[in-house]
PDB file of C-alpha atoms in Angstrom:
ATOM      1  CA  GLU A   1       0.370 -15.025 -13.477  1.00 64.00           C
ATOM      2  CA  ALA A   2      -1.754 -15.436 -10.922  1.00 80.00           C
ATOM      3  CA  GLY A   3      -1.780 -12.350  -8.270  1.00 93.00           C
ATOM      4  CA  VAL A   4      -1.640 -12.289  -4.772  1.00 97.00           C
ATOM      5  CA  ALA A   5      -4.360 -13.920  -2.982  1.00 97.00           C
ATOM      6  CA  GLN A   6      -6.107 -13.063   0.280  1.00 97.00           C
ATOM      7  CA  SER A   7      -9.141 -14.852   2.495  1.00 97.00           C
ATOM      8  CA  PRO A   8     -11.035 -13.964   3.412  1.00 97.00           C
ATOM      9  CA  ARG A   9     -12.476 -10.823   1.894  1.00 96.00           C
ATOM     10  CA  TYR A  10     -14.588  -9.422   4.403  1.00 97.00           C
ATOM     11  CA  LYS A  11     -14.659 -10.496   8.820  1.00 97.00           C
ATOM     12  CA  ILE A  12     -16.586  -9.043  11.135  1.00 98.00           C
ATOM     13  CA  ILE A  13     -16.070 -10.048  15.318  1.00 98.00           C
ATOM     14  CA  GLU A  14     -16.768  -9.107  18.531  1.00 97.00           C
ATOM     15  CA  LYS A  15     -13.802  -7.445  20.378  1.00 96.00           C
ATOM     16  CA  ARG A  16     -12.106 -10.021  22.205  1.00 97.00           C
ATOM     17  CA  GLN A  17     -12.329 -12.736  19.744  1.00 98.00           C
ATOM     18  CA  SER A  18      -9.734 -13.896  17.308  1.00 98.00           C
ATOM     19  CA  VAL A  19      -9.512 -13.991  13.738  1.00 98.00           C
ATOM     20  CA  ALA A  20      -6.725 -15.112  10.972  1.00 98.00           C
ATOM     21  CA  PHE A  21      -5.802 -13.748   7.368  1.00 98.00           C
ATOM     22  CA  TRP A  22      -4.555 -15.740   5.058  1.00 98.00           C
ATOM     23  CA  CYS A  23      -1.768 -14.850   2.195  1.00 97.00           C
ATOM     24  CA  ASN A  24      -0.740 -16.748  -1.030  1.00 97.00           C
ATOM     25  CA  PRO A  25       1.916 -14.781  -2.611  1.00 96.00           C
ATOM     26  CA  ILE A  26       3.184 -14.519  -6.469  1.00 95.00           C
ATOM     27  CA  SER A  27       4.656 -17.510  -7.237  1.00 93.00           C
ATOM     28  CA  GLY A  28       8.342 -16.930  -7.093  1.00 91.00           C
ATOM     29  CA  HIS A  29       8.417 -13.981  -4.868  1.00 94.00           C
ATOM     30  CA  ALA A  30      10.502 -14.862  -1.757  1.00 92.00           C
ATOM     31  CA  THR A  31       9.049 -11.313  -0.083  1.00 95.00           C
ATOM     32  CA  LEU A  32       6.237 -10.933   1.824  1.00 96.00           C
ATOM     33  CA  TYR A  33       4.441  -7.872   3.223  1.00 97.00           C
ATOM     34  CA  TRP A  34       1.626  -7.254   5.756  1.00 98.00           C
ATOM     35  CA  TYR A  35       0.296  -4.139   6.158  1.00 97.00           C
ATOM     36  CA  GLN A  36      -2.833  -2.094   8.367  1.00 97.00           C
ATOM     37  CA  GLN A  37      -4.791  -0.031   6.175  1.00 95.00           C
ATOM     38  CA  ILE A  38      -6.769   2.372   8.527  1.00 94.00           C
ATOM     39  CA  LEU A  39      -9.743   3.780   6.331  1.00 91.00           C
ATOM     40  CA  GLY A  40      -8.385   7.206   4.711  1.00 89.00           C
ATOM     41  CA  GLN A  41      -4.953   6.680   5.517  1.00 91.00           C
ATOM     42  CA  GLY A  42      -1.839   4.655   3.842  1.00 92.00           C
ATOM     43  CA  PRO A  43      -0.733   1.376   4.266  1.00 94.00           C
ATOM     44  CA  LYS A  44       1.180   0.684   7.748  1.00 94.00           C
ATOM     45  CA  LEU A  45       3.584  -2.356   7.090  1.00 95.00           C
ATOM     46  CA  LEU A  46       3.145  -4.458   9.945  1.00 97.00           C
ATOM     47  CA  ILE A  47       5.995  -7.206   9.142  1.00 97.00           C
ATOM     48  CA  GLN A  48       7.596  -8.127   6.408  1.00 95.00           C
ATOM     49  CA  PHE A  49       9.131 -11.659   5.555  1.00 95.00           C
ATOM     50  CA  GLN A  50      11.977 -12.657   3.303  1.00 93.00           C
ATOM     51  CA  ASN A  51      11.392 -16.448   2.350  1.00 90.00           C
ATOM     52  CA  ASN A  52      10.528 -18.092   5.695  1.00 86.00           C
ATOM     53  CA  GLY A  53      12.360 -15.380   7.744  1.00 93.00           C
ATOM     54  CA  VAL A  54      11.446 -11.819   9.664  1.00 94.00           C
ATOM     55  CA  VAL A  55      13.403  -9.079   8.110  1.00 93.00           C
ATOM     56  CA  ASP A  56      11.169  -6.107  10.287  1.00 93.00           C
ATOM     57  CA  ASP A  57       8.433  -6.727  12.670  1.00 95.00           C
ATOM     58  CA  SER A  58       9.331  -3.331  14.757  1.00 94.00           C
ATOM     59  CA  GLN A  59       5.300  -2.082  14.408  1.00 94.00           C
ATOM     60  CA  LEU A  60       3.579  -5.076  14.676  1.00 96.00           C
ATOM     61  CA  PRO A  61       1.868  -5.108  18.196  1.00 95.00           C
ATOM     62  CA  LYS A  62       3.083  -8.374  19.673  1.00 95.00           C
ATOM     63  CA  ASP A  63       0.931  -8.644  22.519  1.00 96.00           C
ATOM     64  CA  ARG A  64      -2.133  -9.408  20.294  1.00 97.00           C
ATOM     65  CA  PHE A  65      -0.485  -9.904  16.361  1.00 98.00           C
ATOM     66  CA  SER A  66       1.020 -12.756  15.300  1.00 98.00           C
ATOM     67  CA  ALA A  67       2.320 -14.052  12.240  1.00 98.00           C
ATOM     68  CA  GLU A  68       4.367 -16.820  10.572  1.00 96.00           C
ATOM     69  CA  ARG A  69       5.530 -17.825   6.965  1.00 95.00           C
ATOM     70  CA  LEU A  70       6.453 -21.495   7.920  1.00 82.00           C
ATOM     71  CA  LYS A  71       7.327 -22.721   4.397  1.00 87.00           C
ATOM     72  CA  GLY A  72       8.326 -19.569   2.373  1.00 86.00           C
ATOM     73  CA  VAL A  73       5.602 -19.717   0.315  1.00 92.00           C
ATOM     74  CA  ASP A  74       1.905 -18.720   2.140  1.00 96.00           C
ATOM     75  CA  SER A  75       1.925 -16.795   5.447  1.00 97.00           C
ATOM     76  CA  THR A  76      -1.060 -15.885   8.156  1.00 98.00           C
ATOM     77  CA  LEU A  77      -1.855 -13.175  10.254  1.00 98.00           C
ATOM     78  CA  LYS A  78      -3.932 -13.270  13.653  1.00 98.00           C
ATOM     79  CA  ILE A  79      -5.096 -11.412  15.851  1.00 98.00           C
ATOM     80  CA  GLN A  80      -5.762 -12.657  19.876  1.00 97.00           C
ATOM     81  CA  PRO A  81      -7.746 -10.789  21.664  1.00 97.00           C
ATOM     82  CA  ALA A  82      -9.057  -8.415  18.861  1.00 97.00           C
ATOM     83  CA  LYS A  83      -9.857  -4.989  19.793  1.00 97.00           C
ATOM     84  CA  LEU A  84     -12.248  -2.350  18.588  1.00 97.00           C
ATOM     85  CA  GLU A  85      -9.191  -0.158  17.091  1.00 96.00           C
ATOM     86  CA  ASP A  86      -8.231  -2.866  14.938  1.00 97.00           C
ATOM     87  CA  SER A  87     -10.504  -2.625  12.325  1.00 97.00           C
ATOM     88  CA  ALA A  88      -9.348  -2.023   9.312  1.00 97.00           C
ATOM     89  CA  VAL A  89      -8.171  -3.674   6.096  1.00 97.00           C
ATOM     90  CA  TYR A  90      -5.569  -5.967   5.871  1.00 98.00           C
ATOM     91  CA  LEU A  91      -3.312  -5.960   2.937  1.00 97.00           C
ATOM     92  CA  CYS A  92      -0.445  -8.605   1.983  1.00 98.00           C
ATOM     93  CA  ALA A  93       1.756  -7.410  -0.653  1.00 97.00           C
ATOM     94  CA  SER A  94       4.704  -9.642  -2.270  1.00 96.00           C
ATOM     95  CA  ARG A  95       8.234  -8.970  -3.909  1.00 94.00           C
ATOM     96  CA  GLU A  96      10.188 -11.028  -6.487  1.00 88.00           C
ATOM     97  CA  ALA A  97      13.119  -8.621  -7.469  1.00 81.00           C
ATOM     98  CA  GLY A  98      13.595  -5.039  -7.470  1.00 81.00           C
ATOM     99  CA  THR A  99      11.308  -2.666  -5.203  1.00 83.00           C
ATOM    100  CA  ILE A 100       7.580  -3.036  -7.426  1.00 92.00           C
ATOM    101  CA  GLN A 101       4.775  -4.376  -3.983  1.00 95.00           C
ATOM    102  CA  TYR A 102       1.962  -6.754  -5.951  1.00 96.00           C
ATOM    103  CA  PHE A 103      -0.806  -6.679  -3.480  1.00 96.00           C
ATOM    104  CA  GLY A 104      -4.002  -8.822  -3.066  1.00 97.00           C
ATOM    105  CA  ALA A 105      -7.374  -7.454  -2.564  1.00 96.00           C
ATOM    106  CA  GLY A 106      -7.265  -7.228   1.400  1.00 97.00           C
ATOM    107  CA  THR A 107      -9.735  -8.497   4.108  1.00 97.00           C
ATOM    108  CA  ARG A 108     -11.990  -6.161   5.550  1.00 97.00           C
ATOM    109  CA  LEU A 109     -11.843  -6.273   9.277  1.00 97.00           C
ATOM    110  CA  SER A 110     -14.802  -4.665  11.537  1.00 97.00           C
ATOM    111  CA  VAL A 111     -14.710  -5.156  15.399  1.00 98.00           C
ATOM    112  CA  LEU A 112     -17.492  -4.644  17.203  1.00 97.00           C
TER     113      LEU A 112
ATOM    114  CA  SER B   1       5.178   5.387   9.820  1.00 47.00           C
ATOM    115  CA  GLN B   2       4.321   7.679   7.022  1.00 53.00           C
ATOM    116  CA  GLN B   3       6.705   9.991   5.310  1.00 60.00           C
ATOM    117  CA  GLY B   4       4.526  10.782   2.340  1.00 67.00           C
ATOM    118  CA  GLU B   5       2.021  13.847   2.214  1.00 81.00           C
ATOM    119  CA  GLU B   6      -0.366  13.588  -0.670  1.00 85.00           C
ATOM    120  CA  ASP B   7      -2.225  17.018  -1.546  1.00 86.00           C
ATOM    121  CA  PRO B   8      -4.895  17.579  -1.930  1.00 92.00           C
ATOM    122  CA  GLN B   9      -6.725  15.053   0.404  1.00 92.00           C
ATOM    123  CA  ALA B  10      -9.395  15.090  -2.586  1.00 95.00           C
ATOM    124  CA  LEU B  11      -9.833  16.230  -5.870  1.00 96.00           C
ATOM    125  CA  SER B  12     -12.878  16.220  -7.413  1.00 96.00           C
ATOM    126  CA  ILE B  13     -13.144  17.013 -11.497  1.00 96.00           C
ATOM    127  CA  GLN B  14     -14.777  16.683 -14.576  1.00 97.00           C
ATOM    128  CA  GLU B  15     -14.492  13.481 -16.665  1.00 97.00           C
ATOM    129  CA  GLY B  16     -11.782  15.287 -19.608  1.00 97.00           C
ATOM    130  CA  GLU B  17      -9.766  17.474 -17.345  1.00 97.00           C
ATOM    131  CA  ASN B  18      -6.312  16.505 -15.949  1.00 98.00           C
ATOM    132  CA  ALA B  19      -5.878  15.702 -12.576  1.00 97.00           C
ATOM    133  CA  THR B  20      -2.966  16.671 -10.491  1.00 97.00           C
ATOM    134  CA  MET B  21      -2.142  15.164  -7.190  1.00 96.00           C
ATOM    135  CA  ASN B  22       1.091  15.941  -5.108  1.00 96.00           C
ATOM    136  CA  CYS B  23       3.246  14.373  -2.736  1.00 95.00           C
ATOM    137  CA  SER B  24       5.863  15.571  -0.381  1.00 95.00           C
ATOM    138  CA  TYR B  25       8.551  13.087   1.666  1.00 93.00           C
ATOM    139  CA  LYS B  26      10.824  13.823   4.433  1.00 91.00           C
ATOM    140  CA  THR B  27      13.941  11.790   3.904  1.00 88.00           C
ATOM    141  CA  SER B  28      16.482  10.938   1.081  1.00 89.00           C
ATOM    142  CA  ILE B  29      15.079   8.544  -1.473  1.00 91.00           C
ATOM    143  CA  ASN B  30      16.274   5.478  -3.970  1.00 91.00           C
ATOM    144  CA  ASN B  31      12.938   6.214  -6.356  1.00 93.00           C
ATOM    145  CA  LEU B  32       9.731   7.041  -5.398  1.00 94.00           C
ATOM    146  CA  GLN B  33       6.379   4.981  -6.575  1.00 95.00           C
ATOM    147  CA  TRP B  34       2.402   6.077  -7.304  1.00 97.00           C
ATOM    148  CA  TYR B  35       0.184   3.530  -6.657  1.00 97.00           C
ATOM    149  CA  ARG B  36      -3.978   3.571  -7.284  1.00 97.00           C
ATOM    150  CA  GLN B  37      -6.321   1.713  -4.846  1.00 96.00           C
ATOM    151  CA  ASN B  38      -9.522   1.393  -6.073  1.00 94.00           C
ATOM    152  CA  SER B  39     -12.556   1.057  -3.477  1.00 89.00           C
ATOM    153  CA  GLY B  40     -12.549  -2.208  -1.801  1.00 80.00           C
ATOM    154  CA  ARG B  41      -9.517  -3.133  -3.334  1.00 86.00           C
ATOM    155  CA  GLY B  42      -5.627  -3.616  -3.175  1.00 90.00           C
ATOM    156  CA  LEU B  43      -3.573  -1.230  -4.558  1.00 95.00           C
ATOM    157  CA  VAL B  44      -2.174  -1.411  -7.992  1.00 96.00           C
ATOM    158  CA  HIS B  45       1.073  -0.037  -9.318  1.00 96.00           C
ATOM    159  CA  LEU B  46       1.321   2.842 -11.757  1.00 97.00           C
ATOM    160  CA  ILE B  47       4.738   3.966 -12.386  1.00 97.00           C
ATOM    161  CA  LEU B  48       7.962   4.210 -10.473  1.00 95.00           C
ATOM    162  CA  ILE B  49      10.460   7.606 -10.737  1.00 96.00           C
ATOM    163  CA  ARG B  50      13.797   7.334  -9.387  1.00 94.00           C
ATOM    164  CA  SER B  51      15.983   9.702  -7.454  1.00 94.00           C
ATOM    165  CA  ASN B  52      18.156  10.958 -10.628  1.00 95.00           C
ATOM    166  CA  GLU B  53      14.898  11.027 -12.738  1.00 97.00           C
ATOM    167  CA  ARG B  54      12.971  14.599 -13.273  1.00 97.00           C
ATOM    168  CA  GLU B  55      10.314  13.638 -14.953  1.00 98.00           C
ATOM    169  CA  LYS B  56       8.578   9.586 -16.337  1.00 97.00           C
ATOM    170  CA  HIS B  57       5.658   9.227 -18.847  1.00 97.00           C
ATOM    171  CA  SER B  58       3.561   6.200 -18.514  1.00 96.00           C
ATOM    172  CA  GLY B  59       0.498   6.398 -21.301  1.00 97.00           C
ATOM    173  CA  ARG B  60      -1.819   9.028 -19.606  1.00 97.00           C
ATOM    174  CA  LEU B  61       0.425   9.716 -16.343  1.00 98.00           C
ATOM    175  CA  ARG B  62       3.007  12.041 -16.325  1.00 98.00           C
ATOM    176  CA  VAL B  63       5.125  12.009 -12.865  1.00 98.00           C
ATOM    177  CA  THR B  64       7.768  14.707 -11.543  1.00 98.00           C
ATOM    178  CA  LEU B  65      10.247  14.737  -9.032  1.00 97.00           C
ATOM    179  CA  ASP B  66      12.008  17.249  -7.731  1.00 97.00           C
ATOM    180  CA  THR B  67      14.654  15.784  -5.241  1.00 95.00           C
ATOM    181  CA  SER B  68      15.824  19.541  -3.766  1.00 95.00           C
ATOM    182  CA  LYS B  69      12.085  19.843  -2.581  1.00 95.00           C
ATOM    183  CA  LYS B  70      11.223  16.214  -1.690  1.00 95.00           C
ATOM    184  CA  SER B  71       8.024  16.439  -4.089  1.00 96.00           C
ATOM    185  CA  SER B  72       6.479  14.967  -6.643  1.00 97.00           C
ATOM    186  CA  SER B  73       3.300  15.082  -8.416  1.00 97.00           C
ATOM    187  CA  LEU B  74       1.313  12.935 -10.436  1.00 98.00           C
ATOM    188  CA  LEU B  75      -0.665  13.957 -13.620  1.00 98.00           C
ATOM    189  CA  ILE B  76      -3.694  12.217 -14.976  1.00 98.00           C
ATOM    190  CA  THR B  77      -4.419  13.836 -18.178  1.00 98.00           C
ATOM    191  CA  ALA B  78      -8.181  13.616 -19.984  1.00 98.00           C
ATOM    192  CA  SER B  79      -9.708  11.829 -17.057  1.00 97.00           C
ATOM    193  CA  ARG B  80     -12.107   9.079 -17.370  1.00 96.00           C
ATOM    194  CA  ALA B  81     -14.642   7.844 -15.147  1.00 95.00           C
ATOM    195  CA  ALA B  82     -12.188   5.329 -14.468  1.00 95.00           C
ATOM    196  CA  ASP B  83      -9.339   7.048 -12.699  1.00 97.00           C
ATOM    197  CA  THR B  84     -11.994   7.324  -9.907  1.00 97.00           C
ATOM    198  CA  ALA B  85      -9.331   6.053  -7.213  1.00 97.00           C
ATOM    199  CA  SER B  86      -7.781   6.805  -4.403  1.00 96.00           C
ATOM    200  CA  TYR B  87      -3.819   7.432  -5.200  1.00 97.00           C
ATOM    201  CA  PHE B  88      -0.776   6.954  -2.570  1.00 96.00           C
ATOM    202  CA  CYS B  89       3.229   7.556  -2.939  1.00 95.00           C
ATOM    203  CA  ALA B  90       5.292   5.506  -1.848  1.00 94.00           C
ATOM    204  CA  THR B  91       9.246   6.229  -1.282  1.00 93.00           C
ATOM    205  CA  ASP B  92      12.149   3.528  -0.709  1.00 87.00           C
ATOM    206  CA  GLY B  93      15.107   4.740   0.390  1.00 75.00           C
ATOM    207  CA  ASP B  94      15.090   1.523   2.616  1.00 71.00           C
ATOM    208  CA  SER B  95      17.955  -1.002   2.063  1.00 70.00           C
ATOM    209  CA  ASN B  96      15.122  -3.688   3.124  1.00 77.00           C
ATOM    210  CA  TYR B  97      12.951  -2.795   0.140  1.00 80.00           C
ATOM    211  CA  GLN B  98      10.242  -0.985   2.916  1.00 87.00           C
ATOM    212  CA  LEU B  99       7.669   0.922   1.061  1.00 90.00           C
ATOM    213  CA  ILE B 100       6.825   4.581   3.268  1.00 90.00           C
ATOM    214  CA  TRP B 101       3.463   5.416   2.380  1.00 92.00           C
ATOM    215  CA  GLY B 102       1.346   9.151   2.138  1.00 90.00           C
ATOM    216  CA  ALA B 103      -2.534   9.194   3.603  1.00 90.00           C
ATOM    217  CA  GLY B 104      -3.423   9.277  -0.287  1.00 94.00           C
ATOM    218  CA  THR B 105      -5.674  11.724  -2.590  1.00 96.00           C
ATOM    219  CA  LYS B 106      -9.065  10.315  -3.382  1.00 96.00           C
ATOM    220  CA  LEU B 107      -9.940  11.453  -6.602  1.00 97.00           C
ATOM    221  CA  ILE B 108     -13.573  11.652  -8.307  1.00 97.00           C
ATOM    222  CA  ILE B 109     -14.321  12.026 -12.211  1.00 97.00           C
ATOM    223  CA  LYS B 110     -17.395  13.121 -12.634  1.00 95.00           C
ATOM    224  CA  PRO B 111     -19.043  12.030 -15.820  1.00 90.00           C
TER     225      PRO B 111
END
């Protein structure tokens, strides 16, 4: 069974530029999560999808971050414009049933 | 928001020794999970313990849960170099199946 796929693995941009991350969850997993993980910290939930609907986006900075999961499968997370403090690893996870989440390898973003 | 706090923040031991990490949390939970994160990689689920369980084993892993103290511990026996990673506890007490994460313990196994 293929795992959660994320791309790109690394991205370096300058502040005020835009960036997009892509996630393909495990086939059949209805729930998808995007997390932000700053170095030395645990993951912070940004947004949770159930199929193509948003369950929780209370911690998503909506003035600059957006996310979509149009067909209930793949998802994209966008930052526009990026700030220095957005430098982090962005993790995508998916869940089928139960409570265990399966993670992709993440995208490491550096904002200069 | 982060609910769990891991202790210690970092731990360095010799290969073959046992490693113990602790996690404390604040609110009631349905279950508590431990995940491992190798450098530059995503998180991998290790073990889940439900709120009505006190101890659980999986291979070289032993997890305990004390709901009265709102704390859990992860014991890795006979450590190996490959166990070098960060270990995170995550609690699930939410109907939306959201996990609340601690800041992690960085474990280094010296050969």
